[in-house]
Short mmCIF file of C-alpha atoms and ligand atoms in Angstrom, two decimals:
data_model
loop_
_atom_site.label_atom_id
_atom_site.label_comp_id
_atom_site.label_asym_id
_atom_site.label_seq_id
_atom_site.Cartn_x
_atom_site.Cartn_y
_atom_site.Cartn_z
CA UNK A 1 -5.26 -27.77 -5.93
CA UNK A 2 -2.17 -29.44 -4.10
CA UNK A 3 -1.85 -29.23 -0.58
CA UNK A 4 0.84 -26.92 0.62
CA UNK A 5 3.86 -29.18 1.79
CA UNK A 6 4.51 -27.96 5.54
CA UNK A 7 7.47 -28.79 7.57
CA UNK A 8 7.90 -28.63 11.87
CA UNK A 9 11.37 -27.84 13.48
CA UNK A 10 10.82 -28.26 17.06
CA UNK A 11 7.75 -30.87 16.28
CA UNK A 12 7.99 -32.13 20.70
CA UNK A 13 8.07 -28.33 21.78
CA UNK A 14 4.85 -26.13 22.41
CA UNK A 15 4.57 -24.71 18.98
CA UNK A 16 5.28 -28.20 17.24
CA UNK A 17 2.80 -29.82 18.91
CA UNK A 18 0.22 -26.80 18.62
CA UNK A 19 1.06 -27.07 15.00
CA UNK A 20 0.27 -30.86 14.66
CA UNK A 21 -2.95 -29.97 16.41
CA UNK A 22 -3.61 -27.36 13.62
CA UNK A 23 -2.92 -29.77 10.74
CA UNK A 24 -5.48 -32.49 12.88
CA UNK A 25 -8.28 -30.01 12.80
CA UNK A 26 -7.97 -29.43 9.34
CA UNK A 27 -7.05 -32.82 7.89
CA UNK A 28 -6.36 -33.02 4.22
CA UNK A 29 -5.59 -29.12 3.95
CA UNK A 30 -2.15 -29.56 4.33
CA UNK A 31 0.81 -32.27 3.66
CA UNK A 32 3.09 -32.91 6.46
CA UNK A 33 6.36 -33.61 4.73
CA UNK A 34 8.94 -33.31 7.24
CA UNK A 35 9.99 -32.33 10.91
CA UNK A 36 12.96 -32.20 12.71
CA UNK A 37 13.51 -31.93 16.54
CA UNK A 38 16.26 -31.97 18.89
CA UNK A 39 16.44 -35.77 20.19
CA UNK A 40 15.50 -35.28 23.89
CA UNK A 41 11.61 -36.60 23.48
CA UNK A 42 12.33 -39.71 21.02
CA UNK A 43 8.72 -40.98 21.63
CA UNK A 44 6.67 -37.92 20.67
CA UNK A 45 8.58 -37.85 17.43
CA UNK A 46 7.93 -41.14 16.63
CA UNK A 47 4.50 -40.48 17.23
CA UNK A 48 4.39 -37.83 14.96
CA UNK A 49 6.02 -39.41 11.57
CA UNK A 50 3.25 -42.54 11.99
CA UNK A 51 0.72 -40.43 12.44
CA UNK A 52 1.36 -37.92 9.73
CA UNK A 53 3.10 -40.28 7.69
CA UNK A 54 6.31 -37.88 7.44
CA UNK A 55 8.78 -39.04 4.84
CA UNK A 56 11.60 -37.35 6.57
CA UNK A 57 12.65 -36.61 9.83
CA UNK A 58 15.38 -34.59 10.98
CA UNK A 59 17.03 -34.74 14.69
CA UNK A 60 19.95 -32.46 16.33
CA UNK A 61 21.46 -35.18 17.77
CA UNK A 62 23.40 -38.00 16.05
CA UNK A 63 23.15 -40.50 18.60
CA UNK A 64 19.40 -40.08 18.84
CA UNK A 65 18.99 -40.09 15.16
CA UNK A 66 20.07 -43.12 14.77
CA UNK A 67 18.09 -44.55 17.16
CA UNK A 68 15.21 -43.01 15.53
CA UNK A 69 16.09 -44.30 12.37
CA UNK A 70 15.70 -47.56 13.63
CA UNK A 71 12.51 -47.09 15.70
CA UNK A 72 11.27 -45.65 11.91
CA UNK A 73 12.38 -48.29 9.33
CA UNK A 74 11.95 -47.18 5.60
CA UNK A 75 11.28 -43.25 6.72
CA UNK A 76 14.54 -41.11 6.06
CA UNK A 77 15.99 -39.82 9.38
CA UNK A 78 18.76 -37.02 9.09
CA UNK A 79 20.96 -36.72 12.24
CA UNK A 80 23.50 -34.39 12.95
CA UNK A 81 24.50 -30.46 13.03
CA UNK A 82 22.29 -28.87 9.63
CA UNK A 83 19.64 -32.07 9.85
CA UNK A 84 17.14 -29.81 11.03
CA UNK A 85 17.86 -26.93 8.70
CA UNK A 86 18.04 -29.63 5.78
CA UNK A 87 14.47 -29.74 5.73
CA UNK A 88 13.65 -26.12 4.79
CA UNK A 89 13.96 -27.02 1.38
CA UNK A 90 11.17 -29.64 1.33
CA UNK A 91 8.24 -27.71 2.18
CA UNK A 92 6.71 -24.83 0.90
CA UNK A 93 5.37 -23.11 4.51
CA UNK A 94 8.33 -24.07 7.65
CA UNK A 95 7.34 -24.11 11.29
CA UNK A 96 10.12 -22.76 13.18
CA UNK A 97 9.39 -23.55 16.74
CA UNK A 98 12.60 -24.21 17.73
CA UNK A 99 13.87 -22.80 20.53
CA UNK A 100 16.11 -20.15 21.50
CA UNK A 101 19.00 -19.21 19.50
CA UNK A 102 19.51 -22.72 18.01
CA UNK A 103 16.30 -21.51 15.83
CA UNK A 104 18.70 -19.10 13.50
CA UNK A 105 20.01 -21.56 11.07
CA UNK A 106 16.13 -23.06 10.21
CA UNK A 107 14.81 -19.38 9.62
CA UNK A 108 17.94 -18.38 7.52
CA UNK A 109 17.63 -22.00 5.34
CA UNK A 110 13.59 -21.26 4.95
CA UNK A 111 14.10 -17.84 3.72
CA UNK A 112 17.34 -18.07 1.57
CA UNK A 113 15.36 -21.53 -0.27
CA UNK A 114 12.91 -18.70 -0.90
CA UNK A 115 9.83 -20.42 1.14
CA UNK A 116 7.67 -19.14 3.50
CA UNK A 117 8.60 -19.13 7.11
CA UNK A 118 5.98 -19.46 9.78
CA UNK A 119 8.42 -17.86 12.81
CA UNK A 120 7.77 -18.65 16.34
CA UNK A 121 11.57 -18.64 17.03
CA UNK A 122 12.10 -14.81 17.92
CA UNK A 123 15.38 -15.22 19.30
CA UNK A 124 16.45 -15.64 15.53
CA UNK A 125 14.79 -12.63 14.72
CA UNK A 126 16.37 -10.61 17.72
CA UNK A 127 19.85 -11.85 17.34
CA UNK A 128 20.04 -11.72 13.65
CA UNK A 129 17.93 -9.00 12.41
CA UNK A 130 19.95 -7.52 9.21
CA UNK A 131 21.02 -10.94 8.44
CA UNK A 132 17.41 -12.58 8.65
CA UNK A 133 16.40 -9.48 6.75
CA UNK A 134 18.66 -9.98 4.16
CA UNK A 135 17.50 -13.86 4.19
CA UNK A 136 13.87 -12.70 3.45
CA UNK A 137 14.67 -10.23 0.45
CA UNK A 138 15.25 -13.60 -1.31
CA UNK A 139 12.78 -14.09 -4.21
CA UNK A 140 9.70 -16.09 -3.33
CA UNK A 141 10.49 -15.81 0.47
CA UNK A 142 8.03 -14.93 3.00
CA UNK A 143 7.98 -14.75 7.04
CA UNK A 144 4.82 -14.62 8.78
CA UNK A 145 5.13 -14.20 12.58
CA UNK A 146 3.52 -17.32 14.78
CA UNK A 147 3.56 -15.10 18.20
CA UNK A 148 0.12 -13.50 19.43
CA UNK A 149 1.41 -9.96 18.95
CA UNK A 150 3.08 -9.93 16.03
CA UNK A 151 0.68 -12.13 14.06
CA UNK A 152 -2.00 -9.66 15.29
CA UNK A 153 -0.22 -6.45 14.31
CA UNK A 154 0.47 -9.07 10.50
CA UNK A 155 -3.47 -8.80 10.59
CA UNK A 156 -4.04 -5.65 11.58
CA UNK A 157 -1.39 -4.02 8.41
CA UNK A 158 -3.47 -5.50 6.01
CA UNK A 159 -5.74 -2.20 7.18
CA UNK A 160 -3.00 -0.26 5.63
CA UNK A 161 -3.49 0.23 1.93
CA UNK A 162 -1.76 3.50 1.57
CA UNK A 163 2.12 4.24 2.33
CA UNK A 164 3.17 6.28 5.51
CA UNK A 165 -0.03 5.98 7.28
CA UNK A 166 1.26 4.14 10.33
CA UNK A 167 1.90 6.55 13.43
CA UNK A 168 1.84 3.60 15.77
CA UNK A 169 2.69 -0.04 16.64
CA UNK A 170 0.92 -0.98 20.41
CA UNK A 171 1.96 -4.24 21.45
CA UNK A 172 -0.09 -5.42 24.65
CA UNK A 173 1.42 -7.64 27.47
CA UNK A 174 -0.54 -9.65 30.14
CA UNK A 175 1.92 -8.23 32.63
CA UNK A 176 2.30 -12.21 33.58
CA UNK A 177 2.05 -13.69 37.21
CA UNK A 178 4.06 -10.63 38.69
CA UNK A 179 2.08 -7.79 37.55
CA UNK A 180 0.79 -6.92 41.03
CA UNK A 181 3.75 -7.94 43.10
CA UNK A 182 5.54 -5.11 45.06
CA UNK A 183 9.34 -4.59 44.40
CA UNK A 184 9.91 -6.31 47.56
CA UNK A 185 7.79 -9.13 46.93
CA UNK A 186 9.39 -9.75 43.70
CA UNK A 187 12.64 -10.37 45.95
CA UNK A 188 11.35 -13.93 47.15
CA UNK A 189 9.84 -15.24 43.90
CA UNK A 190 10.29 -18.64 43.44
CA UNK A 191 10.59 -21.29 40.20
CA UNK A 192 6.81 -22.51 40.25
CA UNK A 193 5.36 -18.63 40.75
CA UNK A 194 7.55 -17.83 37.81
CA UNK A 195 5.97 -20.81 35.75
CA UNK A 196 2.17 -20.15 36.49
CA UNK A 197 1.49 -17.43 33.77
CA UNK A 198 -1.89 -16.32 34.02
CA UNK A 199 -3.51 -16.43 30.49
CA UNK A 200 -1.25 -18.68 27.84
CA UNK A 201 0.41 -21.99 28.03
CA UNK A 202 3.82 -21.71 26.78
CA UNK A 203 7.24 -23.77 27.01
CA UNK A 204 9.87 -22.89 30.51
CA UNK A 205 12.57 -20.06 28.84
CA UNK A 206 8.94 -17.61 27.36
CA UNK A 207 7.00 -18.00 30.14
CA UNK A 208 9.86 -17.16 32.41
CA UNK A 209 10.46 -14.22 29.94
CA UNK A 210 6.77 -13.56 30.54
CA UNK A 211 7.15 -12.97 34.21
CA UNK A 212 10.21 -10.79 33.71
CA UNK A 213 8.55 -8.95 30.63
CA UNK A 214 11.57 -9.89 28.56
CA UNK A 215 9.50 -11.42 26.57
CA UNK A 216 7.71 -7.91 25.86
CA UNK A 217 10.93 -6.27 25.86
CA UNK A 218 11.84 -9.34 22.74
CA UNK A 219 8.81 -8.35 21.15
CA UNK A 220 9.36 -4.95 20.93
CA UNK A 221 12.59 -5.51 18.80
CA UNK A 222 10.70 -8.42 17.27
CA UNK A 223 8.42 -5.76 15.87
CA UNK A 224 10.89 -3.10 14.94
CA UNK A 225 12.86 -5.66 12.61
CA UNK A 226 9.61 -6.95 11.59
CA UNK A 227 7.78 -4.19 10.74
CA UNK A 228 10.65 -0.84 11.08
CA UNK A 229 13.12 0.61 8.21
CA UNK A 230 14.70 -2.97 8.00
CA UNK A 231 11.81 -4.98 7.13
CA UNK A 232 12.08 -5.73 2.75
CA UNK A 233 8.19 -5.56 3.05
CA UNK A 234 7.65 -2.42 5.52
CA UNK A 235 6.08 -0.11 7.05
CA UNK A 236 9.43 0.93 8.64
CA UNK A 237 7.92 1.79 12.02
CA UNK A 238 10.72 4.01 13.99
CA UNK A 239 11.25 2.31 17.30
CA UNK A 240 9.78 5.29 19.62
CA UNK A 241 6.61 4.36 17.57
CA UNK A 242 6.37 1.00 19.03
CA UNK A 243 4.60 1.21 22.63
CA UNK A 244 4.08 -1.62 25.07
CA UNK A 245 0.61 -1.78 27.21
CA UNK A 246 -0.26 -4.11 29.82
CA UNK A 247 -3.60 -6.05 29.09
CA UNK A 248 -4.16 -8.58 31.45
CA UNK A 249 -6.65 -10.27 29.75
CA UNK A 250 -5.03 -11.47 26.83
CA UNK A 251 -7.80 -10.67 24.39
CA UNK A 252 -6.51 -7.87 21.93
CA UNK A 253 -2.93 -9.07 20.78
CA UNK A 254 -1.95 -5.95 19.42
CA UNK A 255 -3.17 -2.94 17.85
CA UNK A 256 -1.75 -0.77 14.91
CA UNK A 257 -2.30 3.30 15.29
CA UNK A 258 -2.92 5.11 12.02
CA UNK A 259 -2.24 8.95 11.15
CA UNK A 260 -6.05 9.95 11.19
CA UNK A 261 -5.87 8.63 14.97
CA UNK A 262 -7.90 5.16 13.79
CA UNK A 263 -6.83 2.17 15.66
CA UNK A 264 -7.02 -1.05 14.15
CA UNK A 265 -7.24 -3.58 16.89
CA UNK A 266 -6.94 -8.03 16.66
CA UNK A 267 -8.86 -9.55 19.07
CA UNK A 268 -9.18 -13.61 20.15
CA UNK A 269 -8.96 -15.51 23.48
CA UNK A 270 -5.44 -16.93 23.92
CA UNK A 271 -4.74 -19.64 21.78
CA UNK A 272 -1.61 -19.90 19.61
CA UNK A 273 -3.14 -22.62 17.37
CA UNK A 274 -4.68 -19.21 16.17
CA UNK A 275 -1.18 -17.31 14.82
CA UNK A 276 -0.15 -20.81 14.24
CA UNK A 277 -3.39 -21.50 11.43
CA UNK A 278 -2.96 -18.15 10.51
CA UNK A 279 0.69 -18.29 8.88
CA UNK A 280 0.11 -21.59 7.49
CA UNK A 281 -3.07 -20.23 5.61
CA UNK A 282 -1.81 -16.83 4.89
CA UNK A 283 -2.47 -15.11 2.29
CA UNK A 284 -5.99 -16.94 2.84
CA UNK A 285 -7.48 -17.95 6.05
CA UNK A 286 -8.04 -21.37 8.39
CA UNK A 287 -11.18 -22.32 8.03
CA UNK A 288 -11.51 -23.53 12.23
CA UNK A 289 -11.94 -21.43 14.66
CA UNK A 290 -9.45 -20.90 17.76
CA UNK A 291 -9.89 -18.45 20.15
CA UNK A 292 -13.36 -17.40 19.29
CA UNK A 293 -14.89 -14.64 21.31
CA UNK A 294 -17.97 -15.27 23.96
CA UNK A 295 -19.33 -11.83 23.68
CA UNK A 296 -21.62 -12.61 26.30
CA UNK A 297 -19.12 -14.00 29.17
CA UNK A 298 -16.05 -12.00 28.03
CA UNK A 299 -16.91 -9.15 31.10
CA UNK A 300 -13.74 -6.41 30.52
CA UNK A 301 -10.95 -5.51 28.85
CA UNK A 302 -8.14 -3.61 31.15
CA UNK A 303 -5.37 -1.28 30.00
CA UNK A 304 -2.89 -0.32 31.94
CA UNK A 305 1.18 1.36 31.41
CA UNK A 306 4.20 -1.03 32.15
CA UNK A 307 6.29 -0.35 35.37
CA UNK A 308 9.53 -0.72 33.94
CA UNK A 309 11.29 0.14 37.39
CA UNK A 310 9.41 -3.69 38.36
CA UNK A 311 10.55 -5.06 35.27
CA UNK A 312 13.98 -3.40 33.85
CA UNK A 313 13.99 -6.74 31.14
CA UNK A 314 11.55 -4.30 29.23
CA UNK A 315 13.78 -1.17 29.06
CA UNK A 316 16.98 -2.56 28.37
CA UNK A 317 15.33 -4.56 25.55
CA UNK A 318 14.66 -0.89 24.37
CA UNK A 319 18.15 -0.07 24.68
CA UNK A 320 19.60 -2.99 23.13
CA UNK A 321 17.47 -1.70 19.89
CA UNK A 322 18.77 1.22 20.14
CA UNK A 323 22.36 0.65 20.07
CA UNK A 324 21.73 -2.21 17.22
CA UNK A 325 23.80 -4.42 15.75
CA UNK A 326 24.61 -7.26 17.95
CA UNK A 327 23.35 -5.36 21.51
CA UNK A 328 20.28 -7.56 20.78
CA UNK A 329 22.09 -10.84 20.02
CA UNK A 330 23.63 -9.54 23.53
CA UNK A 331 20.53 -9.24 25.30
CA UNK A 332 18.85 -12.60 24.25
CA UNK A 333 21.85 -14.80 24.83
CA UNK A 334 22.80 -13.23 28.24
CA UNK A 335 19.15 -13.63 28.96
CA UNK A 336 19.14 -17.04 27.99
CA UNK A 337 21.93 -17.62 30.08
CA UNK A 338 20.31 -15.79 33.30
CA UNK A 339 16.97 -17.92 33.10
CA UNK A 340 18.69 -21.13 32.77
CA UNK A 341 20.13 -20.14 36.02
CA UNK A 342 17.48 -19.26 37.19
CA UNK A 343 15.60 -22.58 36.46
CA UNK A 344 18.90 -24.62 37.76
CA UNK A 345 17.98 -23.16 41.34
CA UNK A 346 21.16 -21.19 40.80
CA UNK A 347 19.82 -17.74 40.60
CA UNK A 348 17.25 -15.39 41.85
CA UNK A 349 14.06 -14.34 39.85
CA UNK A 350 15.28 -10.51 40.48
CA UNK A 351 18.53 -11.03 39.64
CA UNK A 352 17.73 -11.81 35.56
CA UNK A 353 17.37 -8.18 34.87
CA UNK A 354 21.29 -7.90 37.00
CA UNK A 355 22.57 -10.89 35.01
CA UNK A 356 21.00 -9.21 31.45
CA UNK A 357 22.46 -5.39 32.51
CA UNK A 358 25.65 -6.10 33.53
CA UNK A 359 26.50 -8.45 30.28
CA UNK A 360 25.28 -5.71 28.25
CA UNK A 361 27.38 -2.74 29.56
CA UNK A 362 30.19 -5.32 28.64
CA UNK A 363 29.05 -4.84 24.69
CA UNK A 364 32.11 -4.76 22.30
CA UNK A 365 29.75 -2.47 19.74
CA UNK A 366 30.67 -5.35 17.23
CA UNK A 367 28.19 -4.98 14.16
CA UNK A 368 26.07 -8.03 12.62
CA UNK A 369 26.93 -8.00 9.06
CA UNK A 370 27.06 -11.81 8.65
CA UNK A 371 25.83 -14.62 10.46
CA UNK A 372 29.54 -15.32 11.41
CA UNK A 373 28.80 -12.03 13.31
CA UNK A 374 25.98 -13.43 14.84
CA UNK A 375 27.36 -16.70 15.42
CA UNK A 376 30.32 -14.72 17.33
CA UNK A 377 28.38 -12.07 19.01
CA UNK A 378 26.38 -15.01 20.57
CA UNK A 379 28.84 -16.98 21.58
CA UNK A 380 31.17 -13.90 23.46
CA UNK A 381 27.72 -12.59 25.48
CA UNK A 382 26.93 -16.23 26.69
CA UNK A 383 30.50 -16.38 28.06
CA UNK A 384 30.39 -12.82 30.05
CA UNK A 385 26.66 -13.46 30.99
CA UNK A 386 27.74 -17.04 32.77
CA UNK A 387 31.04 -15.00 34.76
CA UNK A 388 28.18 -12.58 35.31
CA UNK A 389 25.85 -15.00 37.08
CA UNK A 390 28.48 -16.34 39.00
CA UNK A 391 29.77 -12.91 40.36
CA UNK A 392 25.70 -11.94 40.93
CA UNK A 393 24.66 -14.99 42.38
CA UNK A 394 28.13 -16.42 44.15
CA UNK A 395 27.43 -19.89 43.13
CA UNK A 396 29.75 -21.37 39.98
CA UNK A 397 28.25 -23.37 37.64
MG1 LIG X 1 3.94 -13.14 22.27
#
């Protein structure tokens, strides 16, 4: 048997180097044959193509491609705009780990070249949803979600043999750092409260989103293009069918209701090198173990309904997939927008769900029929959320 030929977009971020830990543990399984990052961490990409001995390596930026290249003598380095959705086409399982909205054109180029796409980028998802759905109708395609949540509810569908059995998708949520926090308390949070998440280790922009439950509120439309009437593979869960509960531990990922009233739960300690193995495995399974289960020290497991007057992120995420189209291209970009403000010092922690509400009431009702859409839709939300964050916050960029 071959090895399946994997590829990393975002091979310095979180997930990228997660996913190089996955491929360590399981040496010979897989062949690394190409990864592509943005430029910012030269060294750790270097790194990477000696150690794996990666043919080709793709980087955002020209100017740090080429000084790559040079670093790399005799490997091929591909700089520029489409470098890092070039190398889609080499591998036969792609690591999107890109992140934010820069992620879209590596999950369209994965699915369209009919390989199977190992998505941690949900922003792509979010903001592109018919057109990535489109994407993944192509022959041979595939798109396995690399996110706790959804690669639990993945696992927990295989439960479902029979057509129209699903009553229920229940995504669970740590709650992150703020859970307990009063309203007024959440008035004064600072930078380094909002990067302390309780359970996972994650990049800046999620586990920001984690403290707002924007994140959740991601997931939720994450799930419903996933898994709703969109998805070319099913079950086409209606959106009031997908429920959010708070589980601070961080041990069941998500759960899948059934019509008999059977819940089908996935269960693991936090590790994303978990979801990670998992899609680069699928249809079969990784043969290490992350995440495994102490029965004997793991004490509780608490459940517990989101306060969505705490944390608005969630409900207007809900909104957004209700009014469709490009409302949740909206949503992520003017969220993007709000937590880089917020990281910048230039904005406060309560003001992200203001920044994210406002931009949104400003929603043309334009529809996303093409990635030009998309692309557009994207662009027009990031300009009305940054007037937005100067009128909130009174401080111009
Ligand atoms: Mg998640």
């Amino acid at each position: 048997m071959t090895s399946p030929r994997v590829a990393i977009a975002g091979v310095t971020g979180s997930i990228g180097t997660q996913s190089l830990d996955v491929l360590r543990a399981e040496t010979g399984r897989y062949e690394l044959v190409a990864i592509g990052a943005g430029g910012a961490n030269p060294d750790a990409v270097v790194a990477a193509a000696q150690e794996f001995d990666v043919p080709v390596v793709a980087i955002d930026d020209p100017v740090a491609a080429e000084a790559i290249a040079e670093r790399l003598g005799g490997r091929e380095v591909r700089g520029g705009p489409g470098a890092l959705a070039s190398i889609a086409a080499e591998a036969d399982v792609v690591v999107n780990g890109v992140v934010g909205f820069a992620g879209l054109d590596v999950t369209l180029a994965t699915l369209n070249a009919g390989r199977r796409l190992a998505l941690a980028n949900k922003e792509s998802l979010i903001a592109g949803g018919p057109v990535v759905q489109a994407a993944w109708a192509t022959p041979g395609a595939a798109l396995i979600p690399v996110d706790s949540e959804h690669g639990a509810l993945h696992q927990c569908l295989r439960a479902n043999d029979v057509p129209d059995r699903v009553s229920r998708l229940v995504l669970t949520a740590s709650g992150g750092p703020f859970r307990t926090r009063s309203a007024d308390e959440l008035a004064t949070v600072g930078i380094e409260e909002a990067l302390a998440h309780p359970t996972w280790s994650m990049g800046p922009k999620i586990t920001v989103d984690s403290s707002t439950l924007m994140n959740k509120g991601l997931e939720v439309i994450e799930a419903y293009e996933l898994f709703g009437p969109g998805s070319p593979v099913g079950p086409g869960v209606a959106l009031e069918a997908i429920e959010v509960v708070v589980h601070p531990q961080s041990v069941v990922h998500s759960m899948v209701e059934f019509t008999d009233g059977s819940t089908i739960a996935q269960l693991s300690m936090p590790d994303m090198r978990l979801p990670i193995g998992y899609a680069l495995a699928w249809p079969d399974r990784s043969g290490v173990a992350n995440g495994r289960i102490d029965w004997s020290s793991l004490a509780r497991l608490d459940f517990e309904p989101p306060d969505v007057g705490r944390f608005p992120c969630l409900g207007l995420a809900y909104d957004a997939a209700r009014i469709g189209g490009t409302a949740p291209a909206w949503l992520s970009a003017a969220n993007e927008i709000a937590v880089e403000a917020f990281l910048a010092g230039r904005l406060r922690w309560i003001d992200i769900s203001a920044v994210v509400s406002d931009t949104l009431t400003s929603h043309d009702g334009a529809p996303a029929g093409s990635v030009g859409d998309v692309i557009d839709a994207d662009a027009r939300a990031r300009e009305v959320a940054r007037r937005v964050v100067t009128a909130v916050s009174g401080v111009a960029p």
